[in-house]
CSV table of C-alpha atoms in Angstrom, one decimal:
chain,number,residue,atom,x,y,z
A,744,UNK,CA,8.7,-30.6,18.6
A,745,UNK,CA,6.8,-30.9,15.4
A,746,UNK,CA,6.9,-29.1,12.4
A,747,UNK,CA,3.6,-27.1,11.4
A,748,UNK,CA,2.8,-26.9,7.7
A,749,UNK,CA,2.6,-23.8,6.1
A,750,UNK,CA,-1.2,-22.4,5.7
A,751,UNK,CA,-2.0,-22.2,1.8
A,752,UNK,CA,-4.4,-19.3,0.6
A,753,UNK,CA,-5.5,-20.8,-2.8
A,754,UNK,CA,-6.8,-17.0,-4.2
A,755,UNK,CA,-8.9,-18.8,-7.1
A,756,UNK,CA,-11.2,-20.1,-4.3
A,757,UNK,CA,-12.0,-16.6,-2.7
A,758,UNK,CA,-15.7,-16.3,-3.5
A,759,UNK,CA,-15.1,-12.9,-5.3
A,760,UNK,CA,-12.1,-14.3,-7.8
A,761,UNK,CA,-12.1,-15.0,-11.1
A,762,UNK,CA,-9.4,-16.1,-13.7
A,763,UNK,CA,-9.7,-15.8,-17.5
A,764,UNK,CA,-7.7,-16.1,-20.3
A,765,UNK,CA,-5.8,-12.5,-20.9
A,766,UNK,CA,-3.9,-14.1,-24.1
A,767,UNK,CA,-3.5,-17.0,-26.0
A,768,UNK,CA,-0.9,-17.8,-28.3
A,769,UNK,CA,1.8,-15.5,-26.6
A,770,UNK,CA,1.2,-12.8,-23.6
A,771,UNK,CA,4.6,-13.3,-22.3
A,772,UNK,CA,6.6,-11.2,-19.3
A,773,UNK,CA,3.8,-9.4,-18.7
A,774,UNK,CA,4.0,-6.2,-16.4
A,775,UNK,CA,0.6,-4.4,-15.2
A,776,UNK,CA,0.2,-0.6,-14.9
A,777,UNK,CA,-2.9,1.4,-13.6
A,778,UNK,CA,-4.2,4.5,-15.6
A,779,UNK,CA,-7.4,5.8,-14.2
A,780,UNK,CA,-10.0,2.9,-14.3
A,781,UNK,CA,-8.0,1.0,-17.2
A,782,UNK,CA,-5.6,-1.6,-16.4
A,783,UNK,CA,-2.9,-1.8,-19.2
A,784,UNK,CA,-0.4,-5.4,-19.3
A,785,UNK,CA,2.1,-4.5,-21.2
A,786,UNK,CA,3.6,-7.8,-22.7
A,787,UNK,CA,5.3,-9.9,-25.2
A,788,UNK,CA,3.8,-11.8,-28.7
A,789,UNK,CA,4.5,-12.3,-32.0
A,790,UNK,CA,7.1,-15.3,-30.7
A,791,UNK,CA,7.8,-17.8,-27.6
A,792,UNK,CA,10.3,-17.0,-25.2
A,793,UNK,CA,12.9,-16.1,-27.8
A,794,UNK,CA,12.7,-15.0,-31.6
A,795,UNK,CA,13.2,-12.8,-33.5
A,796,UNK,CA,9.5,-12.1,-34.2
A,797,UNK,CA,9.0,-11.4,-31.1
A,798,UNK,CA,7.6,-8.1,-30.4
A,799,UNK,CA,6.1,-5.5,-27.6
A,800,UNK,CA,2.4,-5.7,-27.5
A,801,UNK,CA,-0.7,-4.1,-25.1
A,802,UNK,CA,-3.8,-5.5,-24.0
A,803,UNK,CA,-6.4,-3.4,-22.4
A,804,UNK,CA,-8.8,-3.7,-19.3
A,805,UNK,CA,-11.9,-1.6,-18.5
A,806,UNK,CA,-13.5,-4.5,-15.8
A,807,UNK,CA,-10.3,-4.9,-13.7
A,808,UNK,CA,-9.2,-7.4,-15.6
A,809,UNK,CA,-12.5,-9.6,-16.3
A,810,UNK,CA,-12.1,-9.1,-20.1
A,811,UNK,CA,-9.3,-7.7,-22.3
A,812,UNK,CA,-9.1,-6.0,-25.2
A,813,UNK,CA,-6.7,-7.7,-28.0
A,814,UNK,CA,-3.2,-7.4,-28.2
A,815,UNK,CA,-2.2,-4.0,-29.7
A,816,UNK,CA,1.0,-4.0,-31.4
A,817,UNK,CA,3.6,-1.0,-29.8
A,818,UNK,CA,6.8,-2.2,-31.1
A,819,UNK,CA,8.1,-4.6,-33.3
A,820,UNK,CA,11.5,-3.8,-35.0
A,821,UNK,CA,13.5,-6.7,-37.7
A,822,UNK,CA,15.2,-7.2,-33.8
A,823,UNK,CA,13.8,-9.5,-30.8
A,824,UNK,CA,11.7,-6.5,-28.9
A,825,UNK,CA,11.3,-8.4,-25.4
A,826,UNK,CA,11.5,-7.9,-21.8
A,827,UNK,CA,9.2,-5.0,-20.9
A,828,UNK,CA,9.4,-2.7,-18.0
A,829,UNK,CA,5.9,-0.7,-17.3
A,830,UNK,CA,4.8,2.6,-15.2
A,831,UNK,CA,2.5,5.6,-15.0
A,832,UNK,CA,3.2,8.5,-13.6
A,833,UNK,CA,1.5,11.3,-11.6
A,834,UNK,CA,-0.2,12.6,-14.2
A,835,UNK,CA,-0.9,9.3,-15.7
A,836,UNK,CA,1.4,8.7,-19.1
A,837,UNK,CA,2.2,5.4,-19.2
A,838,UNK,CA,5.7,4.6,-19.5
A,839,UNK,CA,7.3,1.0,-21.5
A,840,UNK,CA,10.9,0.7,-21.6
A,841,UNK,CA,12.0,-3.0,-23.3
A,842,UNK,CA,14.9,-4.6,-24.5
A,843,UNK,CA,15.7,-4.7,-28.2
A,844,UNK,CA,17.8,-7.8,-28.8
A,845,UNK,CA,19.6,-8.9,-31.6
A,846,UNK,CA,22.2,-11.8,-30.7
A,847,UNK,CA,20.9,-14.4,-33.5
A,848,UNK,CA,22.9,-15.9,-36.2
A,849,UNK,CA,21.8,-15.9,-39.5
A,850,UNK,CA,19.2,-18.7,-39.1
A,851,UNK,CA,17.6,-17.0,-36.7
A,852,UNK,CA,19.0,-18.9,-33.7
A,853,UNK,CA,19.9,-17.2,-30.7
A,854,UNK,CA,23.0,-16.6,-29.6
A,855,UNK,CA,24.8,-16.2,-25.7
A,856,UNK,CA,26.0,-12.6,-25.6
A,857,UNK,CA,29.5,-13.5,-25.0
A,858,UNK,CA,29.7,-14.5,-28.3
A,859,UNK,CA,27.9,-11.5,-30.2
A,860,UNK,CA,28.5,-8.4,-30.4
A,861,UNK,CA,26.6,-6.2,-28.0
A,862,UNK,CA,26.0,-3.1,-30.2
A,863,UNK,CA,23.5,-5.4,-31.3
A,864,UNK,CA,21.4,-4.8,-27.4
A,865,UNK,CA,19.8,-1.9,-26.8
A,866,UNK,CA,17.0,-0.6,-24.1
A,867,UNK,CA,13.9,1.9,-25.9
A,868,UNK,CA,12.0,3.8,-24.3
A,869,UNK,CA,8.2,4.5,-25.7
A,870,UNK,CA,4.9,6.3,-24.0
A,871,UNK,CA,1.4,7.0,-24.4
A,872,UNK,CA,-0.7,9.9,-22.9
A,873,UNK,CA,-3.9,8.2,-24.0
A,874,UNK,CA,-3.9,5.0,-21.8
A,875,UNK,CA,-2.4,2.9,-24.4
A,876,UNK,CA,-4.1,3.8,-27.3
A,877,UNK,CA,-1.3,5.5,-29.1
A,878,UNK,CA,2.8,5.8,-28.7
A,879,UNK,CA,5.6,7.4,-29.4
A,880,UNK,CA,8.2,6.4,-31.5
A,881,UNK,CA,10.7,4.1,-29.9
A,882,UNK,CA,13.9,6.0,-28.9
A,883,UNK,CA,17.1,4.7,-27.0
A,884,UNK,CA,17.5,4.9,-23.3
A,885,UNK,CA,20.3,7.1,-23.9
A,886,UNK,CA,22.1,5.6,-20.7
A,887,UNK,CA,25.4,4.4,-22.3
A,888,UNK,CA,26.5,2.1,-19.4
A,889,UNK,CA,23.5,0.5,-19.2
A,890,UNK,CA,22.5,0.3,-22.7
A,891,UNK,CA,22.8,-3.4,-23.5
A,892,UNK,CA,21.2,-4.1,-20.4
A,893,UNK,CA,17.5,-4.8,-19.9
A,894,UNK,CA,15.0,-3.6,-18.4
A,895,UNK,CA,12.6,-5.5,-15.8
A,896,UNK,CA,9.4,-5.1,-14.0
A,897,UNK,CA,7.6,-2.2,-12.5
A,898,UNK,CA,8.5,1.3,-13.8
A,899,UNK,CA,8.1,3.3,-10.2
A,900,UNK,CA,7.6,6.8,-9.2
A,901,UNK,CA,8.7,8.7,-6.2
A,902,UNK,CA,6.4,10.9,-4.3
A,903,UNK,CA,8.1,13.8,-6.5
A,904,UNK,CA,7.7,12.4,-9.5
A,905,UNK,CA,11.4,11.1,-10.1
A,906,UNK,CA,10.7,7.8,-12.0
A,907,UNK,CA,12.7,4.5,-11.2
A,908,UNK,CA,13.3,2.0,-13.8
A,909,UNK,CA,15.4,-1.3,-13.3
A,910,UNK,CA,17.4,-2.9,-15.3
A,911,UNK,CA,19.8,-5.6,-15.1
A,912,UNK,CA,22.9,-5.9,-16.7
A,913,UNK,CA,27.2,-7.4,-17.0
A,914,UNK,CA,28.9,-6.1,-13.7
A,915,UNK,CA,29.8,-2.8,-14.7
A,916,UNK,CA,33.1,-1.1,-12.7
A,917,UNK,CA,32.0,2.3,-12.4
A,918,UNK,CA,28.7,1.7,-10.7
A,919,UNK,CA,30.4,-1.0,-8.3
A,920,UNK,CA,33.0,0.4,-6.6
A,921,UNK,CA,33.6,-1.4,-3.6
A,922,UNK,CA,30.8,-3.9,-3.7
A,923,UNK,CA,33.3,-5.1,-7.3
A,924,UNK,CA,35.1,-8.0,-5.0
A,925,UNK,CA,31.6,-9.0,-4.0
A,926,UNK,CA,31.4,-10.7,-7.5
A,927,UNK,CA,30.9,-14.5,-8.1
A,928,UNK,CA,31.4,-16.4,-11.0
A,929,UNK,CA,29.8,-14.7,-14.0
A,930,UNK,CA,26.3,-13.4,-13.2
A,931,UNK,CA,24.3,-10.2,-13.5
A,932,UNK,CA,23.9,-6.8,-11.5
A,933,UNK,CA,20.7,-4.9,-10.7
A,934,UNK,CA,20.7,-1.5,-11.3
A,935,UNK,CA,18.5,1.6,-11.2
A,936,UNK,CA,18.6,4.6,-13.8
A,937,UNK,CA,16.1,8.0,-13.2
A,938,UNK,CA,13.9,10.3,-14.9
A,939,UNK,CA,12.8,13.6,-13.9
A,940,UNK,CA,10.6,14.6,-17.3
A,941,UNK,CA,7.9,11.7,-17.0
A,942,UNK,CA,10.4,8.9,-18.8
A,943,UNK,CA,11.6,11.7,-21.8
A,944,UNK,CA,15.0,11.6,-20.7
A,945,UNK,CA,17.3,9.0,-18.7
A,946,UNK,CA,20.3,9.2,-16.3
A,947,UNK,CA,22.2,8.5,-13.0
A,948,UNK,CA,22.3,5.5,-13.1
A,949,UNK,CA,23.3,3.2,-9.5
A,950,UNK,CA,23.4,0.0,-8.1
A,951,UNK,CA,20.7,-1.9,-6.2
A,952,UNK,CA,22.9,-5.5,-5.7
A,953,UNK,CA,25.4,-7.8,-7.2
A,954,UNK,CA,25.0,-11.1,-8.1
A,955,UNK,CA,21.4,-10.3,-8.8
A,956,UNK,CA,19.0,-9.9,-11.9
A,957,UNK,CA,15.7,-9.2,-12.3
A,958,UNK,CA,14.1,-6.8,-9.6
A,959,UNK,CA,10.8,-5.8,-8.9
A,960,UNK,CA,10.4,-2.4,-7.0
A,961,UNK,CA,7.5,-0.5,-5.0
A,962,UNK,CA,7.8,2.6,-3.1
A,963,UNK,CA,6.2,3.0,-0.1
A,964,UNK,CA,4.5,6.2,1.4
A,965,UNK,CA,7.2,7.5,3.0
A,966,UNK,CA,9.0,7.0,-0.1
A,967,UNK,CA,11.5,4.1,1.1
A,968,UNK,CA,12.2,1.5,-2.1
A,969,UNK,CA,11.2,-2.2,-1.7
A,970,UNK,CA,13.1,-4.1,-3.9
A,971,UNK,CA,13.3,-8.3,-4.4
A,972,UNK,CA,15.7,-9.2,-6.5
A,973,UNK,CA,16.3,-13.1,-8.4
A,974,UNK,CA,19.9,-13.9,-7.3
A,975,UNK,CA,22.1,-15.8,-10.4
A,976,UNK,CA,22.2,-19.2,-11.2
A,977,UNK,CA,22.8,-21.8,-9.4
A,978,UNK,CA,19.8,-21.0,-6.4
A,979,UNK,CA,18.0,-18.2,-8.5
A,980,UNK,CA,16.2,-17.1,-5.5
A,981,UNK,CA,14.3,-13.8,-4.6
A,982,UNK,CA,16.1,-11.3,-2.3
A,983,UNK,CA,14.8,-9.0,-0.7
A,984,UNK,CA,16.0,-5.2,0.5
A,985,UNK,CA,15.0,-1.5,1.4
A,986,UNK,CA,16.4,1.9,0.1
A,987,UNK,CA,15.4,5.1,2.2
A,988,UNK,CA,17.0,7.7,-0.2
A,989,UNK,CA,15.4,7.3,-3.2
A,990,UNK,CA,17.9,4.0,-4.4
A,991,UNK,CA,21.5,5.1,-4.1
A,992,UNK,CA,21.8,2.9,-1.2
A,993,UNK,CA,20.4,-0.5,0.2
A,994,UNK,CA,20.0,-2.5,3.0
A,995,UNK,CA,21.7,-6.0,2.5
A,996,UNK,CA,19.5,-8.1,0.6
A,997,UNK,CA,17.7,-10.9,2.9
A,998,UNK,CA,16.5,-14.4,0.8
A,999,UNK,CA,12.7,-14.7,1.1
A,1000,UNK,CA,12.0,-17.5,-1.3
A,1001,UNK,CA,13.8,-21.3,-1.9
A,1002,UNK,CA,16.0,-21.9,-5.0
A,1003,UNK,CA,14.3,-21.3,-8.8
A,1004,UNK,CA,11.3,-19.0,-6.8
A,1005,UNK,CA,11.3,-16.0,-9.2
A,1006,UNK,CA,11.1,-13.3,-10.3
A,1007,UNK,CA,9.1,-11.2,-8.1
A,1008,UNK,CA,6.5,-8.6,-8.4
A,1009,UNK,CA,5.2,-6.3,-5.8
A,1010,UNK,CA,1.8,-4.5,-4.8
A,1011,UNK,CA,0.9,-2.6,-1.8
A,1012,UNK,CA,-2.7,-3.2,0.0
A,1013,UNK,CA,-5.2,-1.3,1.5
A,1014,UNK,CA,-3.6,-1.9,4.9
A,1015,UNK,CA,-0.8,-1.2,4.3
A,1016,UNK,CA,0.8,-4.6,3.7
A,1017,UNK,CA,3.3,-5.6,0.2
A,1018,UNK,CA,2.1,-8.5,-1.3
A,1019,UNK,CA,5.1,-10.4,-3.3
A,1020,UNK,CA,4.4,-12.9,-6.1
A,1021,UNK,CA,6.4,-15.2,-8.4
A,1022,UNK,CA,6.9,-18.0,-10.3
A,1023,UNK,CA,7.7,-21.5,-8.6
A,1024,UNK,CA,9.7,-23.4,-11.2
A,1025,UNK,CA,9.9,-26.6,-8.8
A,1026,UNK,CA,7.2,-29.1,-7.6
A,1027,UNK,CA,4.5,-27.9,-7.7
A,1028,UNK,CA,5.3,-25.8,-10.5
A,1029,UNK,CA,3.0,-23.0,-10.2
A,1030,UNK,CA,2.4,-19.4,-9.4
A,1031,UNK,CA,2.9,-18.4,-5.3
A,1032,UNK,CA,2.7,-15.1,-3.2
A,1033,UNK,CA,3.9,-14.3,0.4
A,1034,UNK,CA,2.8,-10.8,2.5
A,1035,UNK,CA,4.8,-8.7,4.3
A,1036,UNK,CA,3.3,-6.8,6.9
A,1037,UNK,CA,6.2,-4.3,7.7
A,1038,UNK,CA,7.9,-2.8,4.3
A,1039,UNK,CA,9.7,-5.9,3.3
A,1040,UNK,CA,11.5,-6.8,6.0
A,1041,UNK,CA,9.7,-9.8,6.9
A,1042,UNK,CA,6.9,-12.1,5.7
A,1043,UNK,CA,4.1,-14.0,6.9
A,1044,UNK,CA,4.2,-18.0,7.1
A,1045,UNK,CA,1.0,-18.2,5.0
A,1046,UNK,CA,1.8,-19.3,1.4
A,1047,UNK,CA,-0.5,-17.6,-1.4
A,1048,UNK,CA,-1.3,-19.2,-4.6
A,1049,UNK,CA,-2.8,-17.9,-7.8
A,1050,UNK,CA,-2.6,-21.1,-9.9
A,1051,UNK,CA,-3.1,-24.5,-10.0
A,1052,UNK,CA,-0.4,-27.4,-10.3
A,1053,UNK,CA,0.7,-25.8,-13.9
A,1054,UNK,CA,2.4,-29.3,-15.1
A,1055,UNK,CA,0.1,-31.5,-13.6
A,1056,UNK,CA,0.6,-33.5,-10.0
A,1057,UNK,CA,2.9,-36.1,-9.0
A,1058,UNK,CA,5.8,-34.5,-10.5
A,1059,UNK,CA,9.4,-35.0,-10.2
A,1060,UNK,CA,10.9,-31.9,-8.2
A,1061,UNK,CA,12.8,-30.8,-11.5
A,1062,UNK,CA,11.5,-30.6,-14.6
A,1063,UNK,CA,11.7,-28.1,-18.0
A,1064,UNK,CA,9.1,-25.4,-17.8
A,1065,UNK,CA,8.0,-22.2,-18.8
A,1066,UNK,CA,6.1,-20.0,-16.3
A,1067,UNK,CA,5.6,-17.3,-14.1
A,1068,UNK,CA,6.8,-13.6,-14.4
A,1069,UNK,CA,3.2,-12.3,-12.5
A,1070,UNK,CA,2.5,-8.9,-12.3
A,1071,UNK,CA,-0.7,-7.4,-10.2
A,1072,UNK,CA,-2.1,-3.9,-9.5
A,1073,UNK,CA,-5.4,-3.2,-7.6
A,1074,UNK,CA,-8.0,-1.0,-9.2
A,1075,UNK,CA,-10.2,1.1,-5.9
A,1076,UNK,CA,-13.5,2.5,-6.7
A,1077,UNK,CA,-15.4,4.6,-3.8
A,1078,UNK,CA,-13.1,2.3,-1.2
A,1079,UNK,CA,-13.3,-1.3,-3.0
A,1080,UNK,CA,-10.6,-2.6,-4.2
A,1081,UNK,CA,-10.2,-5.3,-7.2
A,1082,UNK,CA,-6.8,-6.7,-7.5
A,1083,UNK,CA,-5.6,-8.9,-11.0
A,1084,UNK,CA,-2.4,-10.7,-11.4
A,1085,UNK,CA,-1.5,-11.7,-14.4
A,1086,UNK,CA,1.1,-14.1,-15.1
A,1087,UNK,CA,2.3,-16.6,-18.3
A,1088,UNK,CA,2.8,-19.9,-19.1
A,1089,UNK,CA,3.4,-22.8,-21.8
A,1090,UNK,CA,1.8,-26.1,-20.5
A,1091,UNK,CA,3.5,-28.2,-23.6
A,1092,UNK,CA,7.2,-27.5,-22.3
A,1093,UNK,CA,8.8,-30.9,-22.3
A,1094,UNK,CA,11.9,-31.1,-23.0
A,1095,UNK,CA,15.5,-28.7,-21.6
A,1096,UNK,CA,16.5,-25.7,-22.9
A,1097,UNK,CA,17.8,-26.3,-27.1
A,1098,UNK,CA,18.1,-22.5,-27.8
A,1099,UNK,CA,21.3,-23.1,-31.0
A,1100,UNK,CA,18.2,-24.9,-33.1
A,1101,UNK,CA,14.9,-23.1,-33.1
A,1102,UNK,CA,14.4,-26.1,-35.7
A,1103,UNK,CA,13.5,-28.3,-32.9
A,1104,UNK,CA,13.1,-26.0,-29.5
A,1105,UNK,CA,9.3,-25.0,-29.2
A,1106,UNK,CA,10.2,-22.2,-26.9
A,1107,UNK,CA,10.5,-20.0,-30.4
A,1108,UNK,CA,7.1,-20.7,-31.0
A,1109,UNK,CA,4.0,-18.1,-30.0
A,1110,UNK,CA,2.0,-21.1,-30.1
A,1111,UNK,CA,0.7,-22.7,-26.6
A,1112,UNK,CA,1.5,-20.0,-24.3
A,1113,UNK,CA,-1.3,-18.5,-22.5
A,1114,UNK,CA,-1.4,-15.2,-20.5
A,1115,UNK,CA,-3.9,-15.8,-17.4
A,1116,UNK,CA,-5.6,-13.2,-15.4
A,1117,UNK,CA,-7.0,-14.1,-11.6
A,1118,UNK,CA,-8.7,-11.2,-10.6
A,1119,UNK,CA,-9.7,-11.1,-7.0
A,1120,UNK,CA,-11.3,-8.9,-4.0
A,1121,UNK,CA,-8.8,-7.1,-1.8
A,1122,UNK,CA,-10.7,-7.0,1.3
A,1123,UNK,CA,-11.5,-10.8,0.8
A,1124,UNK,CA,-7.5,-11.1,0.7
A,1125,UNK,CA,-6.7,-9.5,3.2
A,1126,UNK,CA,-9.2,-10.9,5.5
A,1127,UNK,CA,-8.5,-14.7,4.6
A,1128,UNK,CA,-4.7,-14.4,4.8
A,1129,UNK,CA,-5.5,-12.4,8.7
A,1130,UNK,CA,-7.6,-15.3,9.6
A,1131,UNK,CA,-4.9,-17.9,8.9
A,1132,UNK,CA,-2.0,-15.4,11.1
A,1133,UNK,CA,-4.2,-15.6,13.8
């Protein structure tokens, strides 16, 4: 019995896509939210993937995400402002949340949090009832459990307006409970917190999964919660699982992607279907998508791709990078849709991971990473990845 290949939907080549350059010179994490006809990416400059100069920035898109406006700075403390979450809800305020990070020595060199003190950590909240233009002062979380957590991904909303907001954080007893023996070694949680004001105020917090980092959410119609989660070293896979009351409690997370395939983000489709994308940090080394046809339980053999080989071809199956985080909404006008995904990347990453000496580790530098848009037709989609499940 032979082995079929999996069918490869290269999204660049659909005759309606596009892909430009969001950001150069920084544009990190970036997380995409929809207000009206403006697409908003809320994401990181100011520093590479760590610094303390880094900062919480916006860009701006009135073309579904064929031009963008430059970066607008939103926050940017004498901490490392980093790792945005993003949402807007029913009435369209946009929502960021972020982590404010402070574990660097005196020379500026970041430090592991085991060896700092984590006062230094905290979660803000800001928001902005004017698309983007203007925001609010920066203010805590106010969720003392979770407070030197951070925050990931899509801010979500439930059909009564409860906002979700992930955030991953140290295992943390009282939200455990049982699932506490369920532990390995010493990774991460994901958990959820709520907001019932539009993202003013924060509380009850719960847990999604252990062993498990940074989650992407979407809420269905029926308001069942789709989450895929990036499991802890050493696979770092995406997980996936299903909440039907609002988050409190989960359906045992399923792996959907091989080892170093993360993080995800998810977007629902005109038809209905959820379509996942992430960041392949193995051979080929570039930016991949699956579908799911029935909430998240399963997904289609076709494999989706929205970049190129990111570190050229012919590479060995491991190598230092710094890539992916995508995020994608779809703009509808008069029943067309126009999807963008937007993800990051540094194509001069050559050497592992020297984060004690920002003398010599390029990562700390703002300087050769790009933010890329692909923005492309959702009926076009949706018909090419149909052709190849026939």
């Amino acid at each position: 019995m032979s082995i079929q290949p999996t069918p490869i939907l290269d999204v660049r080549g659909l005759p309606g896509a596009h892909q430009v350059i969001a950001y150069q010179d920084g544009g990190l994490f970036p997380v995409l939210a929809l207000t009206g006809d403006t697409v908003v990416a809320a994401l990181r400059g100011g520093a590479g993937h760590l610094g303390l100069d880094g900062r919480m920035e916006v860009v701006r898109s009135h073309d579904a995400g064929r031009t963008w406006s430059p970066p607008a700075v939103v926050a940017d403390s004498d901490f490392d402002d980093r790792n945005p979450a993003f949402g807007v809800t029913h009435s369209g305020v946009l929502v960021l949340s972020y982590h404010r990070q402070g574990n660097y020595d005196e020379a500026g060199n970041w430090r592991r949090r085991e060896a700092m003190e984590e006062r230094r950590v905290e979660i803000m909240v800001t928001r902005s009832q004017d698309r983007g233009l203007t925001w609010t002062t920066p203010a805590p979380l106010g969720v003392e459990l979770l407070a030197a957590g951070s925050p990931f991904g899509k801010i979500v909303t439930l059909n009564d307006g409860t906002l979700l907001l992930p955030i991953y954080a140290r295992p943390i007893d009282a939200l455990l409970g049982s699932r506490a023996g369920d532990m390995t070694g010493d990774g991460d949680c994901s958990y959820l917190v709520r907001s019932h004001d539009e993202g003013v105020t924060w509380g009850e917090p719960s847990l999604i999964g252990v062993n498990m980092n940074e989650t992407a959410l979407t809420v269905l119609p029926d308001d069942t919660v789709v989450a895929a989660m990036r499991g802890i070293p050493p696979d770092q896979a995406l997980h996936a699982a299903r909440s039907s009351d609002g988050g409190w409690s989960w359906s045992p997370p399923v792996q959907v992607t091989g080892p170093r395939q993360h993080p995800a983000d998810l977007v629902q489709l005109a038809n209905g279907a959820i379509l996942m994308t992430y960041g392949n940090r193995t051979a080929p080394y570039r930016i991949e998508g699956r579908i799911s046809r029935d909430g998240g339980r399963s997904w289609l053999p076709p494999l989706l791709t929205f970049s190129g080989q990111l570190y050229g071809y012919h590479l060995p199956p491991e190598r230092p990078t710094d890539l992916g985080y995508p995020s994608s909404v779809v703009r509808r006008n008069a029943g067309h849709g126009q999807g963008v995904t937007m993800y990051y990347y540094n194509p001069s990453v050559r050497k592992p991971w020297q984060h004690q000496d920002r003398a010599v580790e390029s990562r700390y530098l703002a300087r050769d990473y790009y933010a890329i848009a692909v923005t492309w037709d959702e009926a076009e989609l949706i018909a090419a990845v149909e052709r190849l499940v026939e």
